[in-house]
Structure formats: C-alpha cells, structure tokens
Short mmCIF file of C-alpha atoms in Angstrom, two decimals:
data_model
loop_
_atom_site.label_atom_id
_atom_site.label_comp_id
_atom_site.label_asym_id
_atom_site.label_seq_id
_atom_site.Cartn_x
_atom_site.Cartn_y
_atom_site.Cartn_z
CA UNK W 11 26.93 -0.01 13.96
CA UNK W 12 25.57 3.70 13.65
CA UNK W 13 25.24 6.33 15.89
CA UNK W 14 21.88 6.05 15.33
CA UNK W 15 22.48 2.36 16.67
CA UNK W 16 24.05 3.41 19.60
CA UNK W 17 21.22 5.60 20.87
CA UNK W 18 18.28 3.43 19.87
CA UNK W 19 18.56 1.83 23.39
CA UNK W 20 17.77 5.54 25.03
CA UNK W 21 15.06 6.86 22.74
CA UNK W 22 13.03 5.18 20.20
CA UNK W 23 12.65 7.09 17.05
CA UNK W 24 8.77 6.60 16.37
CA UNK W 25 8.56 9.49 13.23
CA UNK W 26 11.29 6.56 11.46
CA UNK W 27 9.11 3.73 13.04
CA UNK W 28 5.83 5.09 12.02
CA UNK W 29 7.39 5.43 8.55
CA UNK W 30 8.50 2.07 8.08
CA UNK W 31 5.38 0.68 9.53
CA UNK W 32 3.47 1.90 7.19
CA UNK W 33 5.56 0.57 3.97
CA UNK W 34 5.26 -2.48 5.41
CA UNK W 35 1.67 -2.28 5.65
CA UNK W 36 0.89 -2.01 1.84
CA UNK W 37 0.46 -5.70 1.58
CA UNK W 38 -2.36 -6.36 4.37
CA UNK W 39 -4.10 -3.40 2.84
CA UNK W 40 -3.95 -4.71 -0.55
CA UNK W 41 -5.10 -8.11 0.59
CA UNK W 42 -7.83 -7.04 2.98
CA UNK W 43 -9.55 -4.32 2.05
CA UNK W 44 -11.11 -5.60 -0.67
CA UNK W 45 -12.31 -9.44 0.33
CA UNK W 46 -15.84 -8.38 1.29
CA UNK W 47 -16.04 -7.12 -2.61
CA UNK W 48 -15.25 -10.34 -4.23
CA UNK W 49 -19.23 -11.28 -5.03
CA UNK W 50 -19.27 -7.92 -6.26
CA UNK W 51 -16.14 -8.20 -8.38
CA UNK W 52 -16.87 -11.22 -9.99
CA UNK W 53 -20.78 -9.99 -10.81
CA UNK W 54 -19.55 -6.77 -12.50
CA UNK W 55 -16.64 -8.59 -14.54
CA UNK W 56 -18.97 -11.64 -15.25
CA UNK W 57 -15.96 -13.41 -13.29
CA UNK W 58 -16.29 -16.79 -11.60
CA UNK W 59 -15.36 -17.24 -7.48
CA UNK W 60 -12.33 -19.24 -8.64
CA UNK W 61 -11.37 -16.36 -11.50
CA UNK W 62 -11.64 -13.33 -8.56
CA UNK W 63 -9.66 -15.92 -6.10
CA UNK W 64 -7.24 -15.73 -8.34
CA UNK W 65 -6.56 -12.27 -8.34
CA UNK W 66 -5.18 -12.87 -4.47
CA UNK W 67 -2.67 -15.62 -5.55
CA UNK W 68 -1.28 -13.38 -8.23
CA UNK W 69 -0.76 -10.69 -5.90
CA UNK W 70 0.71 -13.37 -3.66
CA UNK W 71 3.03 -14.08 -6.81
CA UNK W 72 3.70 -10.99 -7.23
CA UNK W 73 4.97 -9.76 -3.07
CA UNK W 74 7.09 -12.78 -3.92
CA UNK W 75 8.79 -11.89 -7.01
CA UNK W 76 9.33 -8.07 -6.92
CA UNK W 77 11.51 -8.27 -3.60
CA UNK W 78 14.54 -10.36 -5.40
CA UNK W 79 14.56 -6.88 -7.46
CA UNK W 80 14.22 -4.51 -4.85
CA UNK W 81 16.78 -6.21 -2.50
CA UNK W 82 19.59 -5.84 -4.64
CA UNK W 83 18.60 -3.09 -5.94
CA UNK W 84 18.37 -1.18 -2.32
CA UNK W 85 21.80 -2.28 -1.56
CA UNK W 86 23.20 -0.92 -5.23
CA UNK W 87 21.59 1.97 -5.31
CA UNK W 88 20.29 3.33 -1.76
CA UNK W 89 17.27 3.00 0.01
CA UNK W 90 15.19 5.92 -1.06
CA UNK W 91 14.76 5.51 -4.91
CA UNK W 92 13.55 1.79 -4.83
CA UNK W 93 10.74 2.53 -2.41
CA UNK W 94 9.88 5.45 -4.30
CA UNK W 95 9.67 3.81 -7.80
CA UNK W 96 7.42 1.15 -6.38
CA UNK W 97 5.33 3.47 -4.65
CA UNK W 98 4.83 4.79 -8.51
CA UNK W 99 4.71 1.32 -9.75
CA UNK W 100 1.70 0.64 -7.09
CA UNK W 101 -0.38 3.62 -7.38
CA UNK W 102 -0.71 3.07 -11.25
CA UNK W 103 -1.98 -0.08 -10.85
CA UNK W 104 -4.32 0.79 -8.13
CA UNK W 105 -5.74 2.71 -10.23
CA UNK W 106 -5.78 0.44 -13.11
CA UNK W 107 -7.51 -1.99 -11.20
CA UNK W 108 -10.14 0.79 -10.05
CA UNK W 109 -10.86 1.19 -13.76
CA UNK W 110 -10.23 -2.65 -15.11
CA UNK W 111 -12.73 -3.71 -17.51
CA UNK W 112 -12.41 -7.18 -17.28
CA UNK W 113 -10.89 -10.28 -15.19
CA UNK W 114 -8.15 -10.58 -17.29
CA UNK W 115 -6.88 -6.61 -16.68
CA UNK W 116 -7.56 -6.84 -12.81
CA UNK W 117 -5.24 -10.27 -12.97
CA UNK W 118 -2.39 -8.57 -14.49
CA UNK W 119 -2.95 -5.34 -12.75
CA UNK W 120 -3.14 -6.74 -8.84
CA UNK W 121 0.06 -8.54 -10.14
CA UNK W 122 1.89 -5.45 -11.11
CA UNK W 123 0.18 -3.84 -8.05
CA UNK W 124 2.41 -6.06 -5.67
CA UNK W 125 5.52 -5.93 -7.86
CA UNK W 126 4.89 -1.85 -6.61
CA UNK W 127 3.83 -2.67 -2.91
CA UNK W 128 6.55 -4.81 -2.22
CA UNK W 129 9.39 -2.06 -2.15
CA UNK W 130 8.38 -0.69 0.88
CA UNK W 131 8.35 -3.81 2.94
CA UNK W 132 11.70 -5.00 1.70
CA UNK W 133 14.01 -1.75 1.64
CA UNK W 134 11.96 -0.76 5.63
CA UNK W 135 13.80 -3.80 6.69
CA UNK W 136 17.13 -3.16 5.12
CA UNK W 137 16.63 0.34 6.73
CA UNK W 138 16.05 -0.73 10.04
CA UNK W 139 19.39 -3.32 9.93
CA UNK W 140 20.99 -0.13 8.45
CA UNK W 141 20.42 1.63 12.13
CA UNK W 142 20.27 -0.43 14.64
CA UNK W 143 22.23 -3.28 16.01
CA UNK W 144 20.37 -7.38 16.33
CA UNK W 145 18.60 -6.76 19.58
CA UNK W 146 17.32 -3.62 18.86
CA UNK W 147 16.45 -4.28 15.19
CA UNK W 148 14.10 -7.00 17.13
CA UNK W 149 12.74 -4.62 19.47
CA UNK W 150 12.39 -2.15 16.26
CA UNK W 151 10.54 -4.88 13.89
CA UNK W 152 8.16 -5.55 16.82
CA UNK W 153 7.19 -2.25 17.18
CA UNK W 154 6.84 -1.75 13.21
CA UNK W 155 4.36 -5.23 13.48
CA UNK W 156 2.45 -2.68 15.63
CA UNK W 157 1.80 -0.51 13.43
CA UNK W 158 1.66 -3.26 10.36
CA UNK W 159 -0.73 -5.09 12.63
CA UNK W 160 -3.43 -2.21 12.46
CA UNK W 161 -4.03 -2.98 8.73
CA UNK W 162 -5.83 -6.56 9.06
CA UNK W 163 -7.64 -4.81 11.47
CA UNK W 164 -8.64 -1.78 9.92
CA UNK W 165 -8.52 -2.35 6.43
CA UNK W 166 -11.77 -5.08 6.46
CA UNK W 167 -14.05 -2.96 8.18
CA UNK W 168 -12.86 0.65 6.24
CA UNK W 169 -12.82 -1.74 2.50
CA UNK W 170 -16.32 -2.82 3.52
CA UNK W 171 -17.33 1.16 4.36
CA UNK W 172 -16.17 2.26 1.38
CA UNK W 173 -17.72 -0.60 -1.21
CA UNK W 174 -20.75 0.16 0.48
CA UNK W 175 -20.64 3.84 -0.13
CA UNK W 176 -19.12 3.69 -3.41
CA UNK W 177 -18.67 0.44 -5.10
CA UNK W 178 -15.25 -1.90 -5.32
CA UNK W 179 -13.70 0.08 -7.46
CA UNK W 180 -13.79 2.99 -5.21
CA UNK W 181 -11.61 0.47 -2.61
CA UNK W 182 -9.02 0.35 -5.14
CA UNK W 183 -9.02 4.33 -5.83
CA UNK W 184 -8.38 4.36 -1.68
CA UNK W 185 -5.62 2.42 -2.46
CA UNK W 186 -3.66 4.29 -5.02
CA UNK W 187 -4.27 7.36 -2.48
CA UNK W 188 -2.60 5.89 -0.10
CA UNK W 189 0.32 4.91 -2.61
CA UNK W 190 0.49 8.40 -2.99
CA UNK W 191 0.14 9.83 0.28
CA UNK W 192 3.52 7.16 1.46
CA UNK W 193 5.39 8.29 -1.33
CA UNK W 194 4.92 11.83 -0.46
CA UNK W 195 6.14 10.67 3.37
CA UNK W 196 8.82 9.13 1.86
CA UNK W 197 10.43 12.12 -0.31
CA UNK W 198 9.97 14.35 2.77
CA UNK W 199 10.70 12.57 5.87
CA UNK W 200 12.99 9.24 4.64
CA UNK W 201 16.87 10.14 4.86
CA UNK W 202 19.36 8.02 2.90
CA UNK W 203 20.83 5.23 5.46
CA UNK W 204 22.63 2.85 2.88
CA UNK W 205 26.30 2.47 3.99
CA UNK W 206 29.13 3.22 1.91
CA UNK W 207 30.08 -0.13 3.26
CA UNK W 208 26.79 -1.93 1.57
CA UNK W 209 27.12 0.53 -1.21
CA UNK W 210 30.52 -1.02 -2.40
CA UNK W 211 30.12 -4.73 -1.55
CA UNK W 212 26.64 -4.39 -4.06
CA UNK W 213 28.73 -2.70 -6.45
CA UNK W 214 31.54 -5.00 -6.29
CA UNK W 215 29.22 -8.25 -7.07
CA UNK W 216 26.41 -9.30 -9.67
CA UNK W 217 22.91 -9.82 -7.63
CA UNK W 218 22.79 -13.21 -8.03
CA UNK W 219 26.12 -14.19 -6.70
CA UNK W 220 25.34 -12.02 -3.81
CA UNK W 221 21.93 -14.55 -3.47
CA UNK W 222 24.57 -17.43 -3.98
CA UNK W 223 26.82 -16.17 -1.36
CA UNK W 224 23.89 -16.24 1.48
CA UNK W 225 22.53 -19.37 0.44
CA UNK W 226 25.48 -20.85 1.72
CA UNK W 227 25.07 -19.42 5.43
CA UNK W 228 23.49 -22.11 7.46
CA UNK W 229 22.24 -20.06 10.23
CA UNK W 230 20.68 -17.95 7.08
CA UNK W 231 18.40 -20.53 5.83
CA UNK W 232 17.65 -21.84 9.22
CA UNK W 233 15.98 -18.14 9.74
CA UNK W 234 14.78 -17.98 6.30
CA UNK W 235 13.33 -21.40 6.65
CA UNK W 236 11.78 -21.06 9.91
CA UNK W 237 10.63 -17.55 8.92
CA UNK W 238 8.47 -18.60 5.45
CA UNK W 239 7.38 -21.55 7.25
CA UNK W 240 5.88 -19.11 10.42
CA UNK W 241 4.35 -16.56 7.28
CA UNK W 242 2.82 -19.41 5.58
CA UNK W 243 0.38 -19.86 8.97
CA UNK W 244 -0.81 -16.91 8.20
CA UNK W 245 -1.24 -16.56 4.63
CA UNK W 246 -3.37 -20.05 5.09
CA UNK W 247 -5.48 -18.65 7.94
CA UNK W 248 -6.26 -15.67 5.20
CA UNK W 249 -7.01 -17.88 2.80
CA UNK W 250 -9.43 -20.43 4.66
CA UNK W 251 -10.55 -18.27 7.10
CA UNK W 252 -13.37 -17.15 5.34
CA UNK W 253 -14.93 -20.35 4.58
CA UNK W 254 -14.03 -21.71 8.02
CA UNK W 255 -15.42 -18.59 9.78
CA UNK W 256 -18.73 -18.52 7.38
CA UNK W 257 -18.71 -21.74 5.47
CA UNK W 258 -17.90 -24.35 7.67
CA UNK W 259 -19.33 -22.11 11.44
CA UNK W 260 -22.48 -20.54 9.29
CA UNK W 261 -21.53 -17.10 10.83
CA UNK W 262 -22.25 -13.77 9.18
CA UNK W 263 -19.71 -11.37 7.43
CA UNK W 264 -19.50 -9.39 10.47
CA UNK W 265 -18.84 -12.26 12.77
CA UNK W 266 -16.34 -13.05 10.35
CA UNK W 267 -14.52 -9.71 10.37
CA UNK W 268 -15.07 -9.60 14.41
CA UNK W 269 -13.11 -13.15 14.63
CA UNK W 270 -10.36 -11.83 12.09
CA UNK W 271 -9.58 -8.12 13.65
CA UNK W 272 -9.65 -10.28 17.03
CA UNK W 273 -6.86 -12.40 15.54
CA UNK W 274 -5.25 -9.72 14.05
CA UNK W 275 -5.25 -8.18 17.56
CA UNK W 276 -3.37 -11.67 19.28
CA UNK W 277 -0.73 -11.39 16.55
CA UNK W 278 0.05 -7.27 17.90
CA UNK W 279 0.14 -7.90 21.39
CA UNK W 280 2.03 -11.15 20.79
CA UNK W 281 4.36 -8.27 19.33
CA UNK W 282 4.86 -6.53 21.62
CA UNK W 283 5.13 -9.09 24.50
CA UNK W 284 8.01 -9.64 22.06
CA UNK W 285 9.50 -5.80 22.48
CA UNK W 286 9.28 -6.94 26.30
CA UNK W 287 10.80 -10.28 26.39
CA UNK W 288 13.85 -8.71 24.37
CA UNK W 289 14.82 -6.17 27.37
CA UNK W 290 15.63 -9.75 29.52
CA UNK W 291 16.35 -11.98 26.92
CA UNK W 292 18.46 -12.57 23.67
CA UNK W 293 15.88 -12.86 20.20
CA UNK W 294 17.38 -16.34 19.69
CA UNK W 295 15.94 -16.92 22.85
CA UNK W 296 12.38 -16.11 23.14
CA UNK W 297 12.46 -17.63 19.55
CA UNK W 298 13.54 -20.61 20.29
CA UNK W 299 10.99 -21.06 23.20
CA UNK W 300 8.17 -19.36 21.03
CA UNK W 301 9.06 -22.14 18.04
CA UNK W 302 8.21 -24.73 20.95
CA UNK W 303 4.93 -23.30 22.37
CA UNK W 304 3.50 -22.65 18.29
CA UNK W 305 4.07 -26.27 17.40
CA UNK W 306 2.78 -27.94 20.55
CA UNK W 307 -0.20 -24.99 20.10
CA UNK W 308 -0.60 -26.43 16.31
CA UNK W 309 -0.81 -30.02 17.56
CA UNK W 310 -3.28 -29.02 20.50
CA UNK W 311 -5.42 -27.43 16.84
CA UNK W 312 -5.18 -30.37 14.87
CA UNK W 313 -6.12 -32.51 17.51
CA UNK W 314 -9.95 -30.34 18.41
CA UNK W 315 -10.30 -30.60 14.27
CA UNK W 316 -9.87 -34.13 13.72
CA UNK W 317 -11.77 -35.18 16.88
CA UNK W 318 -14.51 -32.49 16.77
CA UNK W 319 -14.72 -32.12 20.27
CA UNK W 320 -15.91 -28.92 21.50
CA UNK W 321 -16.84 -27.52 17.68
CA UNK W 322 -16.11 -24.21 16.98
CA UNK W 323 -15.66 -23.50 21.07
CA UNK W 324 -12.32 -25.29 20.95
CA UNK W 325 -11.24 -25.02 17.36
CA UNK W 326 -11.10 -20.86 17.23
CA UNK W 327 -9.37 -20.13 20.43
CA UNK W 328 -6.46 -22.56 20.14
CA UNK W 329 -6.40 -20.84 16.33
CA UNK W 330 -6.20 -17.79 17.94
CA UNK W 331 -3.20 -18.92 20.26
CA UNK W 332 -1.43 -20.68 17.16
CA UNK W 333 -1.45 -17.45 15.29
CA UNK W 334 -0.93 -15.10 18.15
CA UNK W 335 2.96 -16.74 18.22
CA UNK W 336 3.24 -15.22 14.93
CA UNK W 337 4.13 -11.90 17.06
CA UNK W 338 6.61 -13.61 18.53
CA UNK W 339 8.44 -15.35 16.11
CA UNK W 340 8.44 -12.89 13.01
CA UNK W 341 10.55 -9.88 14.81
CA UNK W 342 13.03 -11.98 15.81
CA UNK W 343 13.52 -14.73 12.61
CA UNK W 344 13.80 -11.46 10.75
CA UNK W 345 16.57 -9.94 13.05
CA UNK W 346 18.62 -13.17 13.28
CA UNK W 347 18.82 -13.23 9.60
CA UNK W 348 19.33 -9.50 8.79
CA UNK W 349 22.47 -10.03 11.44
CA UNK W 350 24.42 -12.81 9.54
CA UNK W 351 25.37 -10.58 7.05
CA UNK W 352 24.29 -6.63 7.49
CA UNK W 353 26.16 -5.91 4.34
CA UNK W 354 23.99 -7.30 2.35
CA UNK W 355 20.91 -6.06 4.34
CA UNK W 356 18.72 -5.67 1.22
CA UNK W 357 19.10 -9.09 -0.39
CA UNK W 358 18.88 -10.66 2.61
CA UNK W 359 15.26 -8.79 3.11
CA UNK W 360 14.45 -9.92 -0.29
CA UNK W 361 14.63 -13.31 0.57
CA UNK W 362 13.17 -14.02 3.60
CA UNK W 363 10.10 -11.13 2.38
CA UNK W 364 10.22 -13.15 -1.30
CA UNK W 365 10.27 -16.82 0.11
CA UNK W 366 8.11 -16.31 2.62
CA UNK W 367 5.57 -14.95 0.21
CA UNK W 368 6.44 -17.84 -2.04
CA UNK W 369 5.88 -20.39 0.59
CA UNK W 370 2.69 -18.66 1.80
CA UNK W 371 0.99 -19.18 -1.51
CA UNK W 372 2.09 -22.99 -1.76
CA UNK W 373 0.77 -23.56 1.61
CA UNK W 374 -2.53 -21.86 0.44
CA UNK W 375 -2.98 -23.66 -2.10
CA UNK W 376 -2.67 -26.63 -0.55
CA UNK W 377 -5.48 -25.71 2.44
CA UNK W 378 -7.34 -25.14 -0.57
CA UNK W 379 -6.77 -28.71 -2.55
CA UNK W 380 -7.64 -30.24 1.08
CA UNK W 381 -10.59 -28.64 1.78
CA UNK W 382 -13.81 -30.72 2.94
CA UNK W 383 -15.58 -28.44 5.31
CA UNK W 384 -13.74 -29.17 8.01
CA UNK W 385 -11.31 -26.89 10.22
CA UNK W 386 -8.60 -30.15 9.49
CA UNK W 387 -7.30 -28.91 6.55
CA UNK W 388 -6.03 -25.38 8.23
CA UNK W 389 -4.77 -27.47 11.16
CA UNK W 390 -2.86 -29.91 9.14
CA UNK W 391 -1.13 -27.35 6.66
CA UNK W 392 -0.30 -24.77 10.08
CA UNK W 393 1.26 -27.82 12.20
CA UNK W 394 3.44 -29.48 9.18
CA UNK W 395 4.62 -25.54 8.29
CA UNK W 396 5.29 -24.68 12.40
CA UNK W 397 7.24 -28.06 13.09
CA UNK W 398 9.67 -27.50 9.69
CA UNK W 399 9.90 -24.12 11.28
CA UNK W 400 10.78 -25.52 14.88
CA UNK W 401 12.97 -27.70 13.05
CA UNK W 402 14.77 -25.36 10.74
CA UNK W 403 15.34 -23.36 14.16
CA UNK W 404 16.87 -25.86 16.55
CA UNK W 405 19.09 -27.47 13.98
CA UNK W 406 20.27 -24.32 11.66
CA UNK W 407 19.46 -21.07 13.00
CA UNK W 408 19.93 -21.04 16.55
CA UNK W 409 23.99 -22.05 17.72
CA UNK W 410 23.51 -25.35 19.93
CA UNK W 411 24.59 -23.49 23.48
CA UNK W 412 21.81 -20.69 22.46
CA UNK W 413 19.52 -23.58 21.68
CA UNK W 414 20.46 -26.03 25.16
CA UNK W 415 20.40 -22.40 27.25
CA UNK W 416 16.30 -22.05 26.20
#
C-alpha cells in the first residue's frame, strides 16, 4: 500500500477524485446525450430506427473490446499514456461522427469512438487500486459514481439543448470538446501511479497469460460475474426504458427524461449510502446484503409486470428501487476484485469494465427480442441477471464466514 493509501482515511483527495470521475463518465455521455436525436439521425442519413439503434450496440461493442487493450496496456506501460491516446482516439471520432455522411460512417465511427472512451474508465480504476487500500478503494469508487452519476442526469437534458439549438451533429462536436478538455486535465493534473511492482510483473508476462492467470481466481470471477450481471440491469433499463417510459406508459419525452434523471438520481445516493455503510462495515458485507435486497426487489418487479396490478404506479417505483442497488453493489464488486490481485490492477479493470459491457449488450438484446409492450420483458431479463449475480456472490466471491456473518 502507498502513502497515499495510508492517508486516504484522513483526507479525501477530491482534485484526483474529480479527475477520475470524469474519465469514467465518457461512456454515459456518449450514450445519453444524443438519444433524443435518433428521429433526427435517422431522417438526415435516410437511416431506419433499427439502423440508428444500432449505432448504440456498436458503441456497446466497442466499451467492451477496447478495455482488454487498455488493461494490459496500463499495467505495461503506466497509467498516463493509455488514457491519453484514447482521449485522442475519442475526440477524432467525435468529430467524425459530427461530420458522418452516412449510416455506415456513424456505425464505424461511434465504434471507434468507444474503443477511445473506454481508456479513461479502465486505467481510473487501476489508478484508484494503485492508491488506496480495499476499503477505501470502495469508499473512493463510490464517490467517483458521484460524480459518474451526474452524466445520465445531465447529459439528456444538455444533448436535447444543444440538438435543439444546433442540430445532432452539434451534440457530437460537444463531445469531442469534452475529449479534449479531459485530455488537457489529464496532461496537467494526472501524476504517474503505476508501481514498479505492476510495472515488472506486466513486463515479465504476455497479456493474455496474465488474463489466463486471473481467470483461475475463484473469488475473481465470482466479482466479475456478479459485477457484469449487476451492469447488465442497467444497460437493459437504457435500452427499454424509452419504449417503456413512452411506448408502453404514452408519456412525453420530458416525462421520459424526468423518470430517467430521477433514476439516475436513486443509483447516486444509493452511492453514497454505500461511502457510509463502508465506515461500519466490510464491502463484502454491505454487498452481500445489497445482492439479497436487489433480487428479492427484482422479484417484487416481475411480479407488478406479469400481474398488472397497480400499472405504471407499481411497476416504476419498484424499478426505481431495483436500480437504485446498483449504487450499492458496483463500488464494492469492483473493489473486491481489484483486491485479489493489485498487481495486475489494469487487467483486472479490463475485465470486469470489458465483460460487463459485453454482458450488458447480450442482456439488451435480449429485452429487445422479448419485447411485447409490456414492462415483463425488463423485469424478466433484470431478475435472471440479479439472481446469477446473488449467486455468483454467495458461492465465489464472498469467503463462507464473510457470507454466514451478513
């Protein structure tokens, strides 16, 4: 453990927090600013609904892929440099999606867009296991969700301001400026924290052994299980939400983007309920009670969808419990796996950021292949992915005394 480590428990460094917050935050702002343009997209580029939909899932693809290169590669080579060479990476094709002509161009440049965006979340999280110890890298994420958290919030209302100022591909311009106002934070106010330590157990190993190597830690994939499982709840809120909020309800787009910043504002004060629970108890701890309140919260959902009873009245605030536990569980699935092997800090990131992205998208797709205008299909895919998680918890992740003692 660092110095830095040793005196996170006396003062909380919020310049380093704010920082890291906001690489992790290129994804939600990617994904949400610009989902009030999508009529708009597909009119320009004489695109179909299902053509522009896509252009989410390859972005999806894309989160998922790039962070099994930037792991590694943050572990090999330091922290810095990878962030900073996707911040380039994502600014480019911001603005080559500002400027695409066609479907096809916006498809492959939202894809390279996330290959980009991805570095920051990954490497933030390496950084954060890099100075501080497992209950205050817990304490740390839930403060960074925070700040993460402001983006689904935020990012609706200000991509709907500026398309109707300026047009969609003014919301994509907004984005490459803010790919280059983080990379300018970034050269100036992100020191090196990559140990010599890290530095020679990456150099000593290819990338994919190292990958090998943690697949074979149980308590590893329980976290990494329970934590794509927890993401994929909300990547298939994101995805159905819309047609539940305005299809299925008949509300208007700003009903819609009430419901979703309200949501958005469950899963940051779950958060930081979190940061509180963590000053009494261990992270396996609240997670293990917080796996047990999200499934019986998902069953308590699917069982207002399938009956009907109470409509909408019933059906969106037991959503907005389900996916307030998100706050809780994240933080500390993260921590627990960053601590089974802080050596390899980066490729550990990369897998639980890269499967949980990978995970999302299948459980996405399959809200998607069950939809019949019902709210069934989001509460069948969120309780099947919360009781693997539960599962992949109590019987990997968590050490049975740890487990019995919640």
């Amino acid at each position: 453990m660092t110095s830095a480590a040793s005196a996170s428990s006396s003062a909380t460094p919020w310049r380093l927090v704010l920082l890291l917050g906001a690489l992790t935050a290129f994804a939600p702002m990617s994904i949400d600013m610009y989902l009030s343009s999508f009529p708009a997209i597909g009119q320009t580029l004489k695109a179909g609904p299902e053509q522009v939909q896509l252009t989410l899932a390859t972005f999806f693809a894309g989160m998922a892929i790039g962070q099994f290169l930037y792991g590694p590669a943050s572990d090999r080579l330091g922290r810095r440099a990878p962030i900073l060479l996707g911040v380039v990476i994502y600014t480019v094709a911001s603005v080559t999606c500002a400027l695409a002509p066609n479907i096809d161009v916006l498809l492959g440049a939202r894809f390279v867009q996330a290959l980009g965006g991805c570095a920051g979340a990954v490497v933030a999280r390496a950084v954060v296991r890099d100075r501080f110890d497992h209950a205050e890298t817990a304490r740390v994420l839930s403060l960074m969700t925070l700040i993460m958290g402001l983006a689904p919030v935020l990012a609706p209302q200000l991509g709907g301001l500026i398309f109707a100022l300026a047009g969609w591909r003014a919301v994509f311009g907004v984005m490459a400026l803010f790919g280059l106002a983080i990379g300018l934070w970034v050269l100036l106010g992100l020191k090196e924290s990559r140990s010599e330590e890290t530095a020679a157990q990456a150099r000593a190993e290819n990338p994919l052994r190292a990958f090998a190597l943690l697949l074979r830690e149980k308590r590893l994939l329980g976290y990494g299980i329970a934590g794509a499982l927890n993401g994929s709840v909300l990547f298939t809120y994101i995805s159905t939400s819309p047609d539940l909020v305005m299809g299925t309800y008949g509300h208007s787009p700003l009903v819609f983007n009430i419901v979703f910043a309200a949501n958005a504002v469950g899963i940051i004060g779950a958060s930081q309920v979190n940061r509180l629970l963590l000053r009494r108890f261990k992270p396996d701890e609240v997670l293990t009670r917080a796996s047990l309140a999200s499934t019986t919260l998902a069953l308590v959902l699917s069982f207002f969808a399938w009956t009907g009873l109470g409509g909408e009245w019933t059906v969106l605030p037991v959503l907005f419990l389900a996916l307030s536990t998100y706050g809780l569980m994240s933080g500390n699935t993260m921590a627990g796996a960053l601590s089974v092997d802080p050596r390899r800090a980066g490729s550990i990131s990369a897998l639980m950021g890269g499967t949980s992205f990978g995970a999302g998208a299948v459980a996405a797709w399959a809200g998607g292949l069950l939809h019949d205008g019902t709210p069934r299909p989001v509460a069948i895919v969120m309780f099947a992915c919360l009781v693997g998680s539960s599962l992949a918890i109590f019987l990997l992740a968590v050490p049975k005394k740890a487990a019995v003692s919640a």
